Coordinates of C-alpha atoms in Angstrom, one line a residue:
M1 CA 64.8 99.4 65.8
V2 CA 61.2 98.6 65.6
E3 CA 59.1 101.3 67.8
W4 CA 55.8 99.3 68.9
I5 CA 52.9 101.5 70.0
T6 CA 49.8 99.8 71.7
S7 CA 46.4 102.2 72.1
D8 CA 43.8 101.4 75.1
S9 CA 40.7 103.4 73.5
L10 CA 39.3 103.3 70.0
V11 CA 40.9 105.3 67.5
S12 CA 39.5 107.5 64.5
Y13 CA 40.1 106.0 60.9
E14 CA 41.1 109.7 60.3
E15 CA 43.2 110.1 63.8
A16 CA 45.0 107.0 62.2
T17 CA 45.6 107.9 58.7
R18 CA 47.6 110.6 59.2
F19 CA 50.2 109.7 62.1
M20 CA 50.5 106.6 59.5
E21 CA 50.9 109.0 56.9
E22 CA 53.1 111.5 58.8
R23 CA 55.5 107.9 60.0
A24 CA 56.1 106.5 56.9
E25 CA 56.7 109.8 55.3
A26 CA 58.9 110.1 58.2
I27 CA 60.9 106.9 58.2
A28 CA 61.1 107.5 54.9
R29 CA 63.8 110.7 55.9
G30 CA 65.4 108.2 58.1
D31 CA 63.8 110.6 60.6
A32 CA 61.7 108.1 63.0
E33 CA 62.3 104.6 63.5
E34 CA 60.3 102.0 62.1
C35 CA 56.5 101.2 63.8
I36 CA 54.2 98.9 64.8
W37 CA 50.5 100.3 66.0
L38 CA 48.0 97.6 67.3
L39 CA 44.7 99.9 67.6
E40 CA 40.9 98.9 67.8
H41 CA 38.1 101.2 65.5
P42 CA 34.9 101.9 65.9
P43 CA 33.1 100.3 63.8
L44 CA 33.6 101.5 60.0
Y45 CA 33.9 100.6 56.4
T46 CA 37.1 101.0 54.7
A47 CA 36.9 100.9 50.5
G48 CA 40.2 100.2 49.4
T49 CA 41.5 100.6 45.8
S50 CA 39.8 97.6 44.0
A51 CA 36.7 98.4 45.2
R52 CA 33.4 97.4 43.9
P53 CA 30.3 99.8 44.7
E54 CA 27.7 96.7 44.4
D55 CA 30.3 95.6 47.3
L56 CA 28.6 97.7 49.6
T57 CA 25.2 96.8 50.5
D58 CA 24.9 98.5 53.3
P59 CA 26.0 102.1 53.2
D60 CA 24.0 103.8 56.2
R61 CA 25.0 101.0 58.2
F62 CA 28.5 102.4 59.1
P63 CA 30.9 105.5 58.2
V64 CA 32.8 104.6 54.7
H65 CA 35.7 105.3 54.1
V66 CA 37.6 105.7 50.9
T67 CA 41.6 105.0 51.4
K68 CA 44.6 104.7 49.3
R69 CA 45.7 101.0 50.4
G70 CA 45.4 98.0 48.2
G71 CA 42.0 95.8 48.6
Q72 CA 38.5 96.5 48.3
Y73 CA 36.1 96.8 51.8
T74 CA 36.4 95.2 55.0
Y75 CA 35.4 96.5 58.7
H76 CA 36.5 98.0 61.2
G77 CA 35.5 97.4 65.1
P78 CA 35.9 96.7 68.6
G79 CA 37.2 93.7 69.4
Q80 CA 38.9 93.5 66.4
R81 CA 43.1 93.8 66.9
V82 CA 44.3 96.0 63.4
I83 CA 48.0 95.8 63.4
Y84 CA 49.3 99.0 61.7
V85 CA 53.0 98.4 59.5
M86 CA 55.2 101.5 59.3
L87 CA 57.9 99.3 57.4
N88 CA 61.4 100.1 55.9
V89 CA 60.0 97.9 52.9
A90 CA 63.3 98.8 50.4
E91 CA 65.9 97.7 53.9
R92 CA 63.5 94.6 53.9
G93 CA 64.6 93.1 50.0
K94 CA 62.1 95.7 48.0
D95 CA 60.1 93.0 46.6
V96 CA 56.0 93.7 47.6
R97 CA 54.8 90.2 46.8
C98 CA 57.3 88.9 49.3
F99 CA 56.5 91.6 51.8
V100 CA 52.5 91.0 52.0
R101 CA 54.1 86.5 52.2
Q102 CA 55.8 87.2 55.9
L103 CA 52.7 89.6 57.0
E104 CA 50.4 86.5 56.1
R105 CA 52.7 84.3 57.8
W106 CA 52.9 86.4 61.0
V107 CA 49.4 86.4 61.0
I108 CA 50.1 82.0 60.5
L109 CA 52.8 82.0 63.3
A110 CA 50.4 84.4 65.7
L111 CA 48.0 82.0 65.2
E112 CA 49.4 78.7 66.1
E113 CA 49.9 80.4 69.9
F114 CA 46.4 79.6 69.9
N115 CA 47.0 76.1 68.1
V116 CA 44.7 78.0 64.7
T117 CA 46.2 76.6 61.8
G118 CA 45.6 79.4 58.9
H119 CA 46.0 79.2 55.7
I120 CA 47.2 81.6 52.5
R121 CA 44.6 80.9 49.4
D122 CA 45.9 82.0 45.8
G123 CA 44.1 84.4 44.9
R124 CA 42.4 85.6 48.3
V125 CA 45.1 88.0 50.1
G126 CA 44.2 87.0 54.1
V127 CA 44.5 84.1 56.2
W128 CA 41.5 81.3 56.2
V129 CA 40.9 78.7 58.6
E130 CA 38.9 75.3 57.7
R131 CA 35.7 74.7 58.8
P132 CA 34.7 71.8 57.6
E133 CA 32.1 71.3 60.5
K134 CA 29.9 73.2 58.6
P135 CA 28.6 72.4 55.2
L136 CA 30.0 72.8 52.4
T137 CA 30.6 75.4 49.4
P138 CA 28.3 75.5 46.3
S139 CA 31.7 74.3 44.7
G140 CA 31.5 71.3 46.5
A141 CA 35.1 72.4 48.7
V142 CA 35.4 72.1 52.5
A143 CA 33.7 75.9 54.5
E144 CA 36.4 78.6 55.4
D145 CA 36.4 81.4 56.9
K146 CA 38.1 84.6 57.0
I147 CA 40.1 85.8 60.0
A148 CA 42.4 88.2 59.2
A149 CA 42.4 90.6 56.6
I150 CA 45.9 92.4 54.4
G151 CA 46.1 95.4 52.8
I152 CA 48.8 98.1 52.7
R153 CA 50.1 100.9 50.5
L154 CA 53.6 102.0 50.1
R155 CA 55.2 105.7 50.1
K156 CA 58.7 105.9 48.7
W157 CA 59.4 102.2 49.4
V158 CA 57.7 102.3 53.5
S159 CA 54.9 100.6 54.1
F160 CA 51.2 101.6 56.0
H161 CA 48.3 100.5 56.8
G162 CA 48.1 96.9 57.3
I163 CA 46.6 93.9 59.1
S164 CA 42.9 92.8 61.2
I165 CA 42.8 90.3 62.8
N166 CA 39.3 89.2 64.2
V167 CA 39.0 88.3 68.3
E168 CA 35.5 89.3 69.0
P169 CA 34.0 91.5 66.9
D170 CA 30.2 91.4 66.5
L171 CA 30.4 90.2 62.8
S172 CA 26.9 90.7 62.0
H173 CA 28.8 93.9 61.4
F174 CA 30.6 92.4 58.0
G175 CA 26.9 91.8 56.8
G176 CA 26.7 95.3 55.6
I177 CA 29.9 95.3 52.8
V178 CA 30.9 91.8 51.0
P179 CA 34.3 91.2 52.7
C180 CA 37.3 91.5 50.4
G181 CA 34.9 91.2 47.1
I182 CA 34.5 87.2 48.2
S183 CA 30.7 86.0 48.7
E184 CA 31.2 82.4 48.5
H185 CA 33.2 82.1 52.3
G186 CA 32.5 83.9 55.4
T187 CA 33.8 85.8 58.3
T188 CA 34.6 84.0 61.7
S189 CA 37.1 85.2 64.8
L190 CA 39.1 83.3 66.9
V191 CA 36.3 83.6 69.9
D192 CA 33.8 82.5 67.6
L193 CA 36.2 79.2 67.0
G194 CA 35.5 78.6 70.7
L195 CA 39.2 80.9 72.2
P196 CA 38.5 82.6 75.0
V197 CA 40.5 85.2 73.5
T198 CA 41.4 88.4 74.5
L199 CA 43.2 91.2 72.4
A200 CA 45.5 91.2 74.6
D201 CA 47.3 87.7 74.5
V202 CA 46.6 88.4 70.4
D203 CA 49.4 91.4 71.6
V204 CA 51.6 88.8 73.4
A205 CA 51.6 85.9 70.8
L206 CA 52.5 89.5 67.6
R207 CA 55.3 90.4 69.3
R208 CA 56.8 87.0 70.0
T209 CA 56.3 85.9 66.2
F210 CA 57.3 89.3 64.7
E211 CA 61.5 88.5 64.7
V212 CA 60.3 84.5 62.8
A213 CA 57.9 85.7 60.5
F214 CA 60.9 88.9 59.2
A215 CA 63.5 86.9 59.8
D216 CA 66.1 86.2 57.2
D217 CA 65.7 82.3 56.8
A218 CA 61.7 83.1 56.1
A219 CA 62.6 84.1 52.6
P220 CA 60.9 80.9 51.2
T221 CA 58.1 82.1 52.3
C222 CA 58.1 84.6 49.0
E223 CA 58.0 82.2 46.7
V224 CA 54.3 80.4 47.8
G225 CA 51.8 81.0 45.0

């Protein structure tokens, strides 16, 4: 059984981290159910375990939180749906790479609810959308923008941290970092793509697609890449 929590007001990063760590410990002990927490943060940057100092291009713009999740720099703020996943990975195959693929698949399935095609790219964790209306990249490839970031941490085989999907954030706020250390591609959101989608709409899509993304017959997804 997975408990779903939705916070309507902005949640500080410190409060969220404290809750996740305590809940993950309780899940590992068998004292609490798994949990999906849907929330928004005030504007802030987070630095994952692979973050490079040079990718923080405007360190005074927003608070910067150093975190032990995987990944590099990312932005969180209003209009972005943050999904913290406190799930028992030991009971879900005990395969971290597969688990990340399932998270990516979950985002892709949720985006499909809005007729948006998300892509997984080797070497670039997260979910991307093609932007053929934009100029080609310097390497001559079709332009792609990131619509969702993924970064997790495991403790005693229980995950925490998770996913952020750009619904209607201020995309200029990403300008203070090189998101996920990738400068060749940009960042987009559902509203930026021309879709009048709300956080509540995304929440419905996430709930509707969760079981499908993590179903046993979705295992071949883990073999991609």
